[in-house]
Amino acid sequence: MVSPHPHPAPPLADALVEIEQHVGAAGWDQPPQIFALVATAELVAAEPEFAASMGLPLDEIPPGALTPIEQEPLTAGPLDEALAQIMWPAEVRGCCLVHEVVLLPPDAEAEMPHAPDPLAYAARHPQRREARVVVAVLRDGSRATAVRFRSDGSQDTGLIKVEEELLVGEDLAPNLSEALLATLF
């Protein structure tokens, strides 16, 4: 279920949700993944055979529709350094990053000792929440973010694990949005 927040433009939000569902189908504990966002109409015009093989509608493309194209894995190391190495060609309208994070409540962050490895501290903290953060940006500055928290097992039905709802908003991760925008220019 997608929850209401200030909503980004429908084509960007549609691509964002599609990407989150695609990555989510592979489960949790995935490395960061990046996608190019291209105009579906331009893709169909330039590559009609490819578009047909991917099931893209050749005659009924919604205005502004975006097609995500999964890219090679990011280089190992800090995420900011990997993003700093990316430069997109002009045909790419935008990009999307999927990244799993560990979140702590504000009081737990304030109590964090100045440990040599704050990630290890966060990963072991009893109040941590794991989340999949999906951030998409376009060259015009449009942004969209989705967050899905990892189930703690309390919603386990015995048959399947029910993930918590997908929270979608315009800019729930502003620093990550800015870093992605920088890859487009």
PDB file of C-alpha atoms in Angstrom, residues 4-142:
ATOM      1  CA  PRO A   4      -0.225   9.684   1.025  1.00  0.00           C
ATOM      2  CA  HIS A   5       2.445  12.356   1.444  1.00  0.00           C
ATOM      3  CA  PRO A   6       3.118  15.402  -0.715  1.00  0.00           C
ATOM      4  CA  HIS A   7       3.061  13.578  -4.019  1.00  0.00           C
ATOM      5  CA  PRO A   8       5.685  13.964  -6.726  1.00  0.00           C
ATOM      6  CA  ALA A   9       4.693  14.152 -10.382  1.00  0.00           C
ATOM      7  CA  PRO A  10       2.828  10.962 -11.414  1.00  0.00           C
ATOM      8  CA  PRO A  11       5.361   9.722 -14.034  1.00  0.00           C
ATOM      9  CA  LEU A  12       8.238  10.041 -11.569  1.00  0.00           C
ATOM     10  CA  ALA A  13       6.241   8.474  -8.733  1.00  0.00           C
ATOM     11  CA  ASP A  14       5.146   5.633 -11.035  1.00  0.00           C
ATOM     12  CA  ALA A  15       8.766   4.883 -12.004  1.00  0.00           C
ATOM     13  CA  LEU A  16       9.841   5.088  -8.357  1.00  0.00           C
ATOM     14  CA  VAL A  17       7.222   2.581  -7.200  1.00  0.00           C
ATOM     15  CA  GLU A  18       8.009   0.267 -10.132  1.00  0.00           C
ATOM     16  CA  ILE A  19      11.703   0.286  -9.209  1.00  0.00           C
ATOM     17  CA  GLU A  20      11.003  -0.338  -5.505  1.00  0.00           C
ATOM     18  CA  GLN A  21       8.803  -3.315  -6.381  1.00  0.00           C
ATOM     19  CA  HIS A  22      11.427  -4.679  -8.793  1.00  0.00           C
ATOM     20  CA  VAL A  23      14.215  -4.455  -6.213  1.00  0.00           C
ATOM     21  CA  GLY A  24      11.925  -5.641  -3.425  1.00  0.00           C
ATOM     22  CA  ALA A  25      11.147  -8.817  -5.366  1.00  0.00           C
ATOM     23  CA  ALA A  26      14.778  -9.865  -4.806  1.00  0.00           C
ATOM     24  CA  GLY A  27      14.389  -9.481  -1.040  1.00  0.00           C
ATOM     25  CA  TRP A  28      16.446  -7.600   1.489  1.00  0.00           C
ATOM     26  CA  ASP A  29      20.179  -7.230   2.047  1.00  0.00           C
ATOM     27  CA  GLN A  30      20.797  -5.949  -1.485  1.00  0.00           C
ATOM     28  CA  PRO A  31      23.683  -3.643  -2.387  1.00  0.00           C
ATOM     29  CA  PRO A  32      22.854  -0.121  -3.592  1.00  0.00           C
ATOM     30  CA  GLN A  33      21.403  -0.151  -7.102  1.00  0.00           C
ATOM     31  CA  ILE A  34      21.097   2.654  -9.617  1.00  0.00           C
ATOM     32  CA  PHE A  35      18.732   3.097 -12.556  1.00  0.00           C
ATOM     33  CA  ALA A  36      18.670   5.509 -15.476  1.00  0.00           C
ATOM     34  CA  LEU A  37      15.280   7.046 -16.220  1.00  0.00           C
ATOM     35  CA  VAL A  38      14.557   7.626 -19.897  1.00  0.00           C
ATOM     36  CA  ALA A  39      11.505   9.038 -21.634  1.00  0.00           C
ATOM     37  CA  THR A  40       9.426   6.039 -22.701  1.00  0.00           C
ATOM     38  CA  ALA A  41       8.246   7.789 -25.895  1.00  0.00           C
ATOM     39  CA  GLU A  42      11.857   8.448 -26.932  1.00  0.00           C
ATOM     40  CA  LEU A  43      12.880   4.875 -26.119  1.00  0.00           C
ATOM     41  CA  VAL A  44      10.019   3.453 -28.195  1.00  0.00           C
ATOM     42  CA  ALA A  45      10.822   5.772 -31.116  1.00  0.00           C
ATOM     43  CA  ALA A  46      14.554   4.967 -31.031  1.00  0.00           C
ATOM     44  CA  GLU A  47      14.277   1.228 -30.333  1.00  0.00           C
ATOM     45  CA  PRO A  48      10.836  -0.081 -31.411  1.00  0.00           C
ATOM     46  CA  GLU A  49      11.946  -3.740 -31.479  1.00  0.00           C
ATOM     47  CA  PHE A  50      13.483  -3.494 -28.010  1.00  0.00           C
ATOM     48  CA  ALA A  51      10.406  -1.685 -26.700  1.00  0.00           C
ATOM     49  CA  ALA A  52       8.131  -4.374 -28.134  1.00  0.00           C
ATOM     50  CA  SER A  53      10.260  -7.153 -26.599  1.00  0.00           C
ATOM     51  CA  MET A  54       9.978  -5.415 -23.198  1.00  0.00           C
ATOM     52  CA  GLY A  55       6.208  -5.133 -23.519  1.00  0.00           C
ATOM     53  CA  LEU A  56       6.205  -1.343 -23.754  1.00  0.00           C
ATOM     54  CA  PRO A  57       2.981  -0.124 -25.375  1.00  0.00           C
ATOM     55  CA  LEU A  58       3.882   1.200 -28.805  1.00  0.00           C
ATOM     56  CA  ASP A  59       0.729   3.243 -29.342  1.00  0.00           C
ATOM     57  CA  GLU A  60      -0.546   4.242 -25.896  1.00  0.00           C
ATOM     58  CA  ILE A  61       2.291   5.822 -23.966  1.00  0.00           C
ATOM     59  CA  PRO A  62       1.121   8.101 -21.157  1.00  0.00           C
ATOM     60  CA  PRO A  63       2.490  11.651 -21.416  1.00  0.00           C
ATOM     61  CA  GLY A  64       5.806  11.994 -19.583  1.00  0.00           C
ATOM     62  CA  ALA A  65       6.108   8.246 -18.926  1.00  0.00           C
ATOM     63  CA  LEU A  66       9.548   7.125 -17.777  1.00  0.00           C
ATOM     64  CA  THR A  67      11.235   3.781 -18.272  1.00  0.00           C
ATOM     65  CA  PRO A  68      13.806   2.687 -15.677  1.00  0.00           C
ATOM     66  CA  ILE A  69      16.934   0.953 -16.958  1.00  0.00           C
ATOM     67  CA  GLU A  70      18.969  -0.904 -14.350  1.00  0.00           C
ATOM     68  CA  GLN A  71      22.676  -0.093 -14.465  1.00  0.00           C
ATOM     69  CA  GLU A  72      25.802  -2.035 -13.575  1.00  0.00           C
ATOM     70  CA  PRO A  73      26.490  -2.330  -9.834  1.00  0.00           C
ATOM     71  CA  LEU A  74      28.001   0.697  -8.170  1.00  0.00           C
ATOM     72  CA  THR A  75      31.680   0.586  -7.329  1.00  0.00           C
ATOM     73  CA  ALA A  76      32.543  -0.724  -3.895  1.00  0.00           C
ATOM     74  CA  GLY A  77      33.225   1.844  -1.225  1.00  0.00           C
ATOM     75  CA  PRO A  78      31.435   4.871   0.168  1.00  0.00           C
ATOM     76  CA  LEU A  79      28.200   5.711  -1.627  1.00  0.00           C
ATOM     77  CA  ASP A  80      29.066   9.397  -2.047  1.00  0.00           C
ATOM     78  CA  GLU A  81      32.294   8.474  -3.837  1.00  0.00           C
ATOM     79  CA  ALA A  82      30.480   6.030  -6.137  1.00  0.00           C
ATOM     80  CA  LEU A  83      27.881   8.671  -7.037  1.00  0.00           C
ATOM     81  CA  ALA A  84      30.586  11.260  -7.685  1.00  0.00           C
ATOM     82  CA  GLN A  85      31.909   9.028 -10.492  1.00  0.00           C
ATOM     83  CA  ILE A  86      28.599   8.941 -12.402  1.00  0.00           C
ATOM     84  CA  MET A  87      27.856  11.167 -15.380  1.00  0.00           C
ATOM     85  CA  TRP A  88      24.728  10.510 -17.430  1.00  0.00           C
ATOM     86  CA  PRO A  89      24.356  11.172 -21.173  1.00  0.00           C
ATOM     87  CA  ALA A  90      21.819  13.771 -22.306  1.00  0.00           C
ATOM     88  CA  GLU A  91      19.253  11.072 -23.239  1.00  0.00           C
ATOM     89  CA  VAL A  92      18.876  10.178 -19.574  1.00  0.00           C
ATOM     90  CA  ARG A  93      16.085  12.306 -18.083  1.00  0.00           C
ATOM     91  CA  GLY A  94      16.822  11.305 -14.517  1.00  0.00           C
ATOM     92  CA  CYS A  95      18.080   8.585 -12.240  1.00  0.00           C
ATOM     93  CA  CYS A  96      17.021   6.534  -9.265  1.00  0.00           C
ATOM     94  CA  LEU A  97      18.999   5.022  -6.410  1.00  0.00           C
ATOM     95  CA  VAL A  98      17.865   2.181  -4.162  1.00  0.00           C
ATOM     96  CA  HIS A  99      19.767   1.921  -0.904  1.00  0.00           C
ATOM     97  CA  GLU A 100      19.147   0.013   2.312  1.00  0.00           C
ATOM     98  CA  VAL A 101      19.789   1.937   5.511  1.00  0.00           C
ATOM     99  CA  VAL A 102      19.657   1.470   9.270  1.00  0.00           C
ATOM    100  CA  LEU A 103      17.756   4.175  11.110  1.00  0.00           C
ATOM    101  CA  LEU A 104      17.869   4.994  14.794  1.00  0.00           C
ATOM    102  CA  PRO A 105      15.393   7.090  16.766  1.00  0.00           C
ATOM    103  CA  PRO A 106      16.725  10.573  17.592  1.00  0.00           C
ATOM    104  CA  ASP A 107      17.383   9.743  21.262  1.00  0.00           C
ATOM    105  CA  ALA A 108      19.435   6.679  20.295  1.00  0.00           C
ATOM    106  CA  GLU A 109      21.481   8.778  17.862  1.00  0.00           C
ATOM    107  CA  ALA A 110      22.113  11.361  20.582  1.00  0.00           C
ATOM    108  CA  GLU A 111      23.360   8.631  22.926  1.00  0.00           C
ATOM    109  CA  MET A 112      25.711   7.137  20.320  1.00  0.00           C
ATOM    110  CA  PRO A 113      29.232   6.987  21.678  1.00  0.00           C
ATOM    111  CA  HIS A 114      32.010   8.348  19.517  1.00  0.00           C
ATOM    112  CA  ALA A 115      32.789   4.834  18.404  1.00  0.00           C
ATOM    113  CA  PRO A 116      35.180   4.045  15.576  1.00  0.00           C
ATOM    114  CA  ASP A 117      32.352   2.306  13.701  1.00  0.00           C
ATOM    115  CA  PRO A 118      28.988   4.076  14.059  1.00  0.00           C
ATOM    116  CA  LEU A 119      27.432   1.683  11.515  1.00  0.00           C
ATOM    117  CA  ALA A 120      28.219  -1.301  13.734  1.00  0.00           C
ATOM    118  CA  TYR A 121      26.688   0.524  16.696  1.00  0.00           C
ATOM    119  CA  ALA A 122      23.535   1.241  14.713  1.00  0.00           C
ATOM    120  CA  ALA A 123      23.320  -2.310  13.344  1.00  0.00           C
ATOM    121  CA  ARG A 124      23.364  -3.752  16.886  1.00  0.00           C
ATOM    122  CA  HIS A 125      21.071  -1.191  18.511  1.00  0.00           C
ATOM    123  CA  PRO A 126      17.799  -2.739  19.760  1.00  0.00           C
ATOM    124  CA  GLN A 127      15.715   0.230  18.500  1.00  0.00           C
ATOM    125  CA  ARG A 128      17.120   0.198  14.962  1.00  0.00           C
ATOM    126  CA  ARG A 129      14.828   0.086  11.951  1.00  0.00           C
ATOM    127  CA  GLU A 130      16.025  -1.169   8.601  1.00  0.00           C
ATOM    128  CA  ALA A 131      14.592   0.490   5.531  1.00  0.00           C
ATOM    129  CA  ARG A 132      14.858   0.478   1.767  1.00  0.00           C
ATOM    130  CA  VAL A 133      15.128   4.071   0.559  1.00  0.00           C
ATOM    131  CA  VAL A 134      14.421   4.771  -3.096  1.00  0.00           C
ATOM    132  CA  VAL A 135      15.228   8.246  -4.415  1.00  0.00           C
ATOM    133  CA  ALA A 136      14.516   9.440  -7.954  1.00  0.00           C
ATOM    134  CA  VAL A 137      15.354  12.792  -9.521  1.00  0.00           C
ATOM    135  CA  LEU A 138      14.913  14.406 -12.923  1.00  0.00           C
ATOM    136  CA  ARG A 139      17.037  17.011 -14.679  1.00  0.00           C
ATOM    137  CA  ASP A 140      14.309  19.614 -14.100  1.00  0.00           C
ATOM    138  CA  GLY A 141      14.792  19.215 -10.332  1.00  0.00           C
ATOM    139  CA  SER A 142      11.730  17.021  -9.714  1.00  0.00           C
TER     140      SER A 142
END
